Tab-separated table of C-alpha atoms in Angstrom:
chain	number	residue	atom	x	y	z
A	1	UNK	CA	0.000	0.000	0.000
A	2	UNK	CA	1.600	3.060	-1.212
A	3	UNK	CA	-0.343	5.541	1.690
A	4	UNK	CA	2.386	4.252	4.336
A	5	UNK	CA	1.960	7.492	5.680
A	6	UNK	CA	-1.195	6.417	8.259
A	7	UNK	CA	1.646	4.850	10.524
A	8	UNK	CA	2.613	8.581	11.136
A	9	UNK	CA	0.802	11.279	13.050
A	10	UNK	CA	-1.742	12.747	11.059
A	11	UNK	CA	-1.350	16.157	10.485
A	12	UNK	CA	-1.603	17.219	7.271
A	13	UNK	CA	-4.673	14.931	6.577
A	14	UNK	CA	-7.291	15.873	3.674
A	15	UNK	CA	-9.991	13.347	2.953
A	16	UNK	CA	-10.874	13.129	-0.740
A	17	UNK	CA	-14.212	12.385	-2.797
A	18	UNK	CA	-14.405	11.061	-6.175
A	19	UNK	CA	-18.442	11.045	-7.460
A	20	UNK	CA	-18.724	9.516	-10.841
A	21	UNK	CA	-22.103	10.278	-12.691
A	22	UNK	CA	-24.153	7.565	-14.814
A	23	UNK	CA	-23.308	8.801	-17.759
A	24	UNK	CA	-19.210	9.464	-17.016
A	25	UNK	CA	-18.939	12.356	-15.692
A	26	UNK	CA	-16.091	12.503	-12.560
A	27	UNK	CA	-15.334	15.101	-10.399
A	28	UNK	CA	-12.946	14.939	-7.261
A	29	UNK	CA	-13.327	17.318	-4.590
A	30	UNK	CA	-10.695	17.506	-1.167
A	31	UNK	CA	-11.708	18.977	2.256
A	32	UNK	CA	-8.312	21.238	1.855
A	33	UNK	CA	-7.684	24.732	0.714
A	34	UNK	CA	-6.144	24.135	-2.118
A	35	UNK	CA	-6.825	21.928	-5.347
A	36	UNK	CA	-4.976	18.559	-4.802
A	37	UNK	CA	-3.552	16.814	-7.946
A	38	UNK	CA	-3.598	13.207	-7.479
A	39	UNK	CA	-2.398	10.326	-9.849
A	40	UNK	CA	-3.535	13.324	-12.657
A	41	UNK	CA	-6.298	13.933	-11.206
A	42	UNK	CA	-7.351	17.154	-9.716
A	43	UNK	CA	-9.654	17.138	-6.453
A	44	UNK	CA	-10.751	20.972	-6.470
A	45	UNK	CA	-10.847	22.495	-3.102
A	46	UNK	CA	-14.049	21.666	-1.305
A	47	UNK	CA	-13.239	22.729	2.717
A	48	UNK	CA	-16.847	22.742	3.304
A	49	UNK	CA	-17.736	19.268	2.006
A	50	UNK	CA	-17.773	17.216	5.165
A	51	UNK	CA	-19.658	13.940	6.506
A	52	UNK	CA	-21.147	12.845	9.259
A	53	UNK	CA	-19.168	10.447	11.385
A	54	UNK	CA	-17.685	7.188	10.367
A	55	UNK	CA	-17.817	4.145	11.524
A	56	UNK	CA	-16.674	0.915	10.438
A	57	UNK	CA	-17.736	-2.455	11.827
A	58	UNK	CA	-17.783	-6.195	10.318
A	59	UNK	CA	-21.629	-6.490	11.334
A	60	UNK	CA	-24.191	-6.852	8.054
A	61	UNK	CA	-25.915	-3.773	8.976
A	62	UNK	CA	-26.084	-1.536	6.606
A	63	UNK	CA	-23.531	1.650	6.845
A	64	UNK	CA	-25.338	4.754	5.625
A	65	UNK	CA	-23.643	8.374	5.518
A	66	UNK	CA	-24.499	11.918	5.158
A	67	UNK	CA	-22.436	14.155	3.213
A	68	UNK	CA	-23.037	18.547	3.782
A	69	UNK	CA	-21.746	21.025	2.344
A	70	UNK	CA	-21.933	24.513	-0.514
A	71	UNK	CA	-22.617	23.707	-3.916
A	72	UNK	CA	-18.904	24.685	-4.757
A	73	UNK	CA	-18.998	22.924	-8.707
A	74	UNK	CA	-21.023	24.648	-12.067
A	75	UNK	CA	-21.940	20.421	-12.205
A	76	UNK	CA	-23.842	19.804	-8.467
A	77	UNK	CA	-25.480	22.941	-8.758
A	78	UNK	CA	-29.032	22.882	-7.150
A	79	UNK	CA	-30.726	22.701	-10.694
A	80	UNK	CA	-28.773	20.063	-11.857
A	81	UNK	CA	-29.360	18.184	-8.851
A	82	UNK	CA	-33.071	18.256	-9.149
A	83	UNK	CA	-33.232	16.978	-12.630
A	84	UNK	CA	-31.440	13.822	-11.103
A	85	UNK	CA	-28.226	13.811	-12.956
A	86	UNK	CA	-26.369	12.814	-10.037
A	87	UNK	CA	-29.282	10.226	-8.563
A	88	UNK	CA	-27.158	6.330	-7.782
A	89	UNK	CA	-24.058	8.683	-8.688
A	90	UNK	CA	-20.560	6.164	-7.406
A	91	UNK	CA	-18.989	7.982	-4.560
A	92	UNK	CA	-15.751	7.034	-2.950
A	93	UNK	CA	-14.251	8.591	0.099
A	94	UNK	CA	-10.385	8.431	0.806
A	95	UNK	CA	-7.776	10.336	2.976
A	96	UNK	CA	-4.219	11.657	1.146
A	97	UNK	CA	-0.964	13.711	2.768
A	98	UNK	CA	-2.150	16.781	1.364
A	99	UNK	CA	1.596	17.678	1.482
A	100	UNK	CA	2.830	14.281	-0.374
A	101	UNK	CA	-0.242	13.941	-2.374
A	102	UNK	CA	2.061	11.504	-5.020
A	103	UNK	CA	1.999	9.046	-2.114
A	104	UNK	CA	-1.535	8.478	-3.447
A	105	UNK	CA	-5.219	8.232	-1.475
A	106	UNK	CA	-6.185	5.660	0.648
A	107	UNK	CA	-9.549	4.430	0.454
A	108	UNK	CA	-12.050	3.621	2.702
A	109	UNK	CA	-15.402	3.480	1.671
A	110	UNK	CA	-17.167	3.087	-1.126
A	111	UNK	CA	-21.148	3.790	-2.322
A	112	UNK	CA	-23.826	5.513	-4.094
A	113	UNK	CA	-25.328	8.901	-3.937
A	114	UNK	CA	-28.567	8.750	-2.444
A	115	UNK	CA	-31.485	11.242	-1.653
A	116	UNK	CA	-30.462	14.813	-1.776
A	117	UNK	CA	-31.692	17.836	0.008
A	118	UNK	CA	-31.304	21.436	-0.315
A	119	UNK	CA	-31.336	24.572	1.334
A	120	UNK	CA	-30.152	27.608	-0.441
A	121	UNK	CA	-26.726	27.253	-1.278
A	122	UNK	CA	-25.946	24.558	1.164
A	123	UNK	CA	-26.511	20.629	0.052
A	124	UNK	CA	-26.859	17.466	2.002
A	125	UNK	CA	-26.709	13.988	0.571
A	126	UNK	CA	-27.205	10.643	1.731
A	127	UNK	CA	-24.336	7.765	0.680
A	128	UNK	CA	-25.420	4.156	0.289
A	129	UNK	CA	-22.772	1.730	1.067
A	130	UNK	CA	-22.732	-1.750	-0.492
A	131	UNK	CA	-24.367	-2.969	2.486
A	132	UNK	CA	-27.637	-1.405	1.964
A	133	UNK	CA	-28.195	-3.988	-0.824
A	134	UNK	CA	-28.912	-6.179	1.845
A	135	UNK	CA	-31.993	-4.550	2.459
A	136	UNK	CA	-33.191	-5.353	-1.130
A	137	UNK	CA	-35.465	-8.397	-1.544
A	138	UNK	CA	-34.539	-11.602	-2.383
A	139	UNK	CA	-37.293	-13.255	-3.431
A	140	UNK	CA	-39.552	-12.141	-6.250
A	141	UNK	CA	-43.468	-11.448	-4.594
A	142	UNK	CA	-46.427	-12.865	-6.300
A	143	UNK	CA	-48.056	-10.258	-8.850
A	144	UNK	CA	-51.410	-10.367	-10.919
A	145	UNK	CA	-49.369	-8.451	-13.101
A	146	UNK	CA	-45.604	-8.684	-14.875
A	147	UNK	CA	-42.436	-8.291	-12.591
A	148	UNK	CA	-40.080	-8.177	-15.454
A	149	UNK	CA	-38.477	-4.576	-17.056
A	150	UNK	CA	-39.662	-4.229	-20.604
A	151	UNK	CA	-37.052	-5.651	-22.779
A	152	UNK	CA	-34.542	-6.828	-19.595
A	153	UNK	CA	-33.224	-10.701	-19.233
A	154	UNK	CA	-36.496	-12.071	-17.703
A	155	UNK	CA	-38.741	-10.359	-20.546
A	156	UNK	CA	-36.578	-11.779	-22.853
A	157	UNK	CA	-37.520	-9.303	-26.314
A	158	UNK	CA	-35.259	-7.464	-27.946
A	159	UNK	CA	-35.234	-4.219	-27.418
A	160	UNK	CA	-33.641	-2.457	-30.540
A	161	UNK	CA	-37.042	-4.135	-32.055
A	162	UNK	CA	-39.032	-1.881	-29.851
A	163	UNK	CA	-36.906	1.869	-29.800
A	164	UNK	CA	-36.436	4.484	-32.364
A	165	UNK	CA	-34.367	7.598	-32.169
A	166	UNK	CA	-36.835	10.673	-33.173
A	167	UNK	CA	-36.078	14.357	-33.531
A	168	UNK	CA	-38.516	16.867	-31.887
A	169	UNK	CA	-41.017	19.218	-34.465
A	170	UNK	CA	-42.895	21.028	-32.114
A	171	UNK	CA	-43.823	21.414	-28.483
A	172	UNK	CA	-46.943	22.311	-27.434
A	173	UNK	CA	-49.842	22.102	-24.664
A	174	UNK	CA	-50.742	18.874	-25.650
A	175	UNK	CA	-47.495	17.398	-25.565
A	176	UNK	CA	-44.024	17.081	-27.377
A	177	UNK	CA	-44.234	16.075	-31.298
A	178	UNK	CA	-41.251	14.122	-32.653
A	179	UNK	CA	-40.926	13.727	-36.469
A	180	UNK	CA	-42.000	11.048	-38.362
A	181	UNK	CA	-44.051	9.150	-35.086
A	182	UNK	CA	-47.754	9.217	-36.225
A	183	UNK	CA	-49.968	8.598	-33.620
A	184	UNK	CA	-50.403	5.530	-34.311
A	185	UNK	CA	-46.305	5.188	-33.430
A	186	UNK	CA	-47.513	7.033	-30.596
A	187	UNK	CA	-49.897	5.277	-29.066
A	188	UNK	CA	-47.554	2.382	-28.637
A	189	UNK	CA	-44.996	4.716	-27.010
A	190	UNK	CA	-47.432	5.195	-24.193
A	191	UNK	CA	-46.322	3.857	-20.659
A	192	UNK	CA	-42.726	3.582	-22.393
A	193	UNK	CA	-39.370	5.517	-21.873
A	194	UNK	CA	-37.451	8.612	-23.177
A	195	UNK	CA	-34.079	9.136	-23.369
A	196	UNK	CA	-32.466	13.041	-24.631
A	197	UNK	CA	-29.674	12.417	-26.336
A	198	UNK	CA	-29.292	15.854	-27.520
A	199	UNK	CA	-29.850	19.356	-26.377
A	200	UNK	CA	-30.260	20.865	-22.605
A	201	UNK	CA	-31.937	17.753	-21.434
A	202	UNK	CA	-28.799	15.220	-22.902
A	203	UNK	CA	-28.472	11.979	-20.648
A	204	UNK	CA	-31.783	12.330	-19.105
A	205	UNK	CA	-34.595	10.414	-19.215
A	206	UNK	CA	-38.729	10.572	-19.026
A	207	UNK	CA	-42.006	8.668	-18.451
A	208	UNK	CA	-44.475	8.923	-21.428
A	209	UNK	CA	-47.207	8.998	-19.885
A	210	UNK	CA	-49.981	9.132	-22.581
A	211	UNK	CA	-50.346	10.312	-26.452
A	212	UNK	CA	-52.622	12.943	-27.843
A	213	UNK	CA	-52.333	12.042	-31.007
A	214	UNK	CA	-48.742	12.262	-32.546
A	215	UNK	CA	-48.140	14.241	-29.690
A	216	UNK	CA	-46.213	12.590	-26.273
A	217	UNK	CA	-47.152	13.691	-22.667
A	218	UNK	CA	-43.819	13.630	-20.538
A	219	UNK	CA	-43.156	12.955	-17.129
A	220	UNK	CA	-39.802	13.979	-15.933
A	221	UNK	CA	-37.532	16.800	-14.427
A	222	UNK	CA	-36.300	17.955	-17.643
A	223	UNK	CA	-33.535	20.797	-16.924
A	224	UNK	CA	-35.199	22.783	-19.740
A	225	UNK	CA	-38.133	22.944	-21.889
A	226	UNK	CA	-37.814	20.439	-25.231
A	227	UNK	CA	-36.687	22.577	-28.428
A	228	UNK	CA	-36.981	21.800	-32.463
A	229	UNK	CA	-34.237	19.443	-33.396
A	230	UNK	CA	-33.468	17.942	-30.242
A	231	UNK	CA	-33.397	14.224	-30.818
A	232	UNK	CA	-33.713	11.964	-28.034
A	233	UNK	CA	-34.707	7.425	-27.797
A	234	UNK	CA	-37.892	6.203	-27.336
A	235	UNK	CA	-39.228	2.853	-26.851
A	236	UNK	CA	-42.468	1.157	-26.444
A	237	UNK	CA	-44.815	1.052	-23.517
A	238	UNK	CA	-46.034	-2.497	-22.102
A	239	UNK	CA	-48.877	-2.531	-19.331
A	240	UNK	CA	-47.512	-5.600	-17.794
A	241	UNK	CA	-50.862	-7.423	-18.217
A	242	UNK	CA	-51.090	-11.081	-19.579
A	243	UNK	CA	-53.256	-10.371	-22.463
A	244	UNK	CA	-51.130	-7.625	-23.522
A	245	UNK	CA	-47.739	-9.574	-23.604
A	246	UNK	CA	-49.781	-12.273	-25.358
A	247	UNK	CA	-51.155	-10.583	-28.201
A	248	UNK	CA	-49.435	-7.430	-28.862
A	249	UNK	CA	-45.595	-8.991	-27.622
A	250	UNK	CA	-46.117	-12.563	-28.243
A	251	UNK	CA	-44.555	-13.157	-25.411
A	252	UNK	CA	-46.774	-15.198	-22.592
A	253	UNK	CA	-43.841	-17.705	-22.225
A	254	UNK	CA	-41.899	-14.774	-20.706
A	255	UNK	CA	-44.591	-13.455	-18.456
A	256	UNK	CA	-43.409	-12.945	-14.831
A	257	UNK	CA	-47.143	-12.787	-13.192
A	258	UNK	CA	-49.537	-14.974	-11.760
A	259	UNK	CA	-52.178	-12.926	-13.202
A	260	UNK	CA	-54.737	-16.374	-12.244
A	261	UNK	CA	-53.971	-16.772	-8.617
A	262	UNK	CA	-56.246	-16.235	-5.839
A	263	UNK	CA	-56.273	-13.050	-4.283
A	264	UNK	CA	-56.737	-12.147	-0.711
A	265	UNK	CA	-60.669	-11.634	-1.013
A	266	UNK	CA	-60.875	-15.668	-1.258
A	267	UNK	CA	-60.401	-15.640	2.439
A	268	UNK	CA	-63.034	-13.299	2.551
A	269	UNK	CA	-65.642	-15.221	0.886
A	270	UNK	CA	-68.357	-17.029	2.879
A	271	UNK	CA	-71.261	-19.327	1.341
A	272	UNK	CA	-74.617	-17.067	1.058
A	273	UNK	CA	-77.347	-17.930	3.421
């Protein structure tokens, strides 16, 4: 381990964050005055980032922290933050020698960016270590209706069947129009997925929620209003009921549902008098 420096006193201690975004984006920020440049890679000066306190143990608890501080970056500005850019963002933490930074960062936890809260210029975060997926269920619950992700392993379909990459004409009260989706197009893209690929909105995504006509009705936290010639990926809606993934998909072997099994009013019933 190259940080042989933590069998000395500490006293020129910085810790370190590295948050890496979904779609690439790293920054690096250090709890010091000064940027630090670290194996070529600058951690700007962030003295008002700090978390709560640490603690390590070998239980299977999970090991949740909270992370304050100024929105110091053009990147985690409040904006950006509510259109969920940074939202299951990888964080690590680490400590360096802020006065032998070459000796490199040693690192001691690891997560994701959870909830985020804000109050003027001031930020607060929550960080999901890799024990909270304990917390996650193991076993799939029974559902009248299908489990699976459109186009994911257990669905089984393939999705580049099902998407199309559209440029936007117009956007209006009744919705967003992309060119060349008719509303019959449209009408399939209801209950699916949008993806910008271009313009303000790049790398984020949306619920369609319903079609009026050619037109798309978006739910999302777009950073900016949709404009002529953005292009961004759509693909289909599915309800998740049998009949649908039966006739429309073709796809009943796939179906993760027991859309036939008795529900909870059974135990309810009682023979008429």
């Amino acid at each position: 381990m190259r940080t042989r420096w933590f069998d000395q006193p500490l006293e020129t201690i910085a810790m370190v964050w590295r948050l890496e975004r979904r779609d690439g984006i790293v920054l690096g920020f250090a709890t010091h005055d000064r940027d630090l440049l670290v194996d070529q890679f600058t951690y700007r000066a962030a003295p008002g980032m700090m978390p709560s306190a640490i603690e390590a143990d070998d239980g299977l608890d999970a090991l949740d922290l909270d992370i304050g501080g100024v929105l110091t970056h053009d990147l985690i500005r409040s904006d950006v933050l509510a259109t969920g850019r940074w939202d299951a963002a990888a964080v690590r933490i680490g400590l360096v020698d802020w006065l032998l930074p070459n000796q490199g960062i040693g690192w001691f936890w690891s997560g994701t960016l959870g909830a985020v809260s804000r109050n003027g210029m001031r930020f607060s975060a929550e960080l999901q270590g890799v024990k909270a997926r304990l917390d996650e269920g193991f076993a799939p619950v029974t559902s009248p209706s299908c489990r699976a992700a459109f186009c994911d392993r257990e669905c089984g379909l393939n999705r580049s069947a099902f998407e199309r990459c559209a440029e936007v004409a117009s956007v209006s009260a009744s919705g967003v129009t992309f060119a060349a989706i008719d509303p019959t197009m449209a009408s399939a893209l209801a209950g699916g997925r949008l993806r910008w690929v271009s313009g303000d909105n790049a790398g984020l995504e949306a619920f369609i929620e319903a079609a009026d006509g050619a037109a798309l009705q978006l739910v999302s936290n777009a950073a900016a209003i949709p404009q002529p010639g953005d292009r961004a990926i759509l693909i289909e809606g599915c309800d998740k009921t049998l009949a649908t993934c039966a006739t429309r998909f073709g796809n009943a072997v796939n179906f993760r549902g027991e859309p036939h099994l008795p529900g909870n009013d059974l135990l309810t019933r009682f023979a008429a008098l």
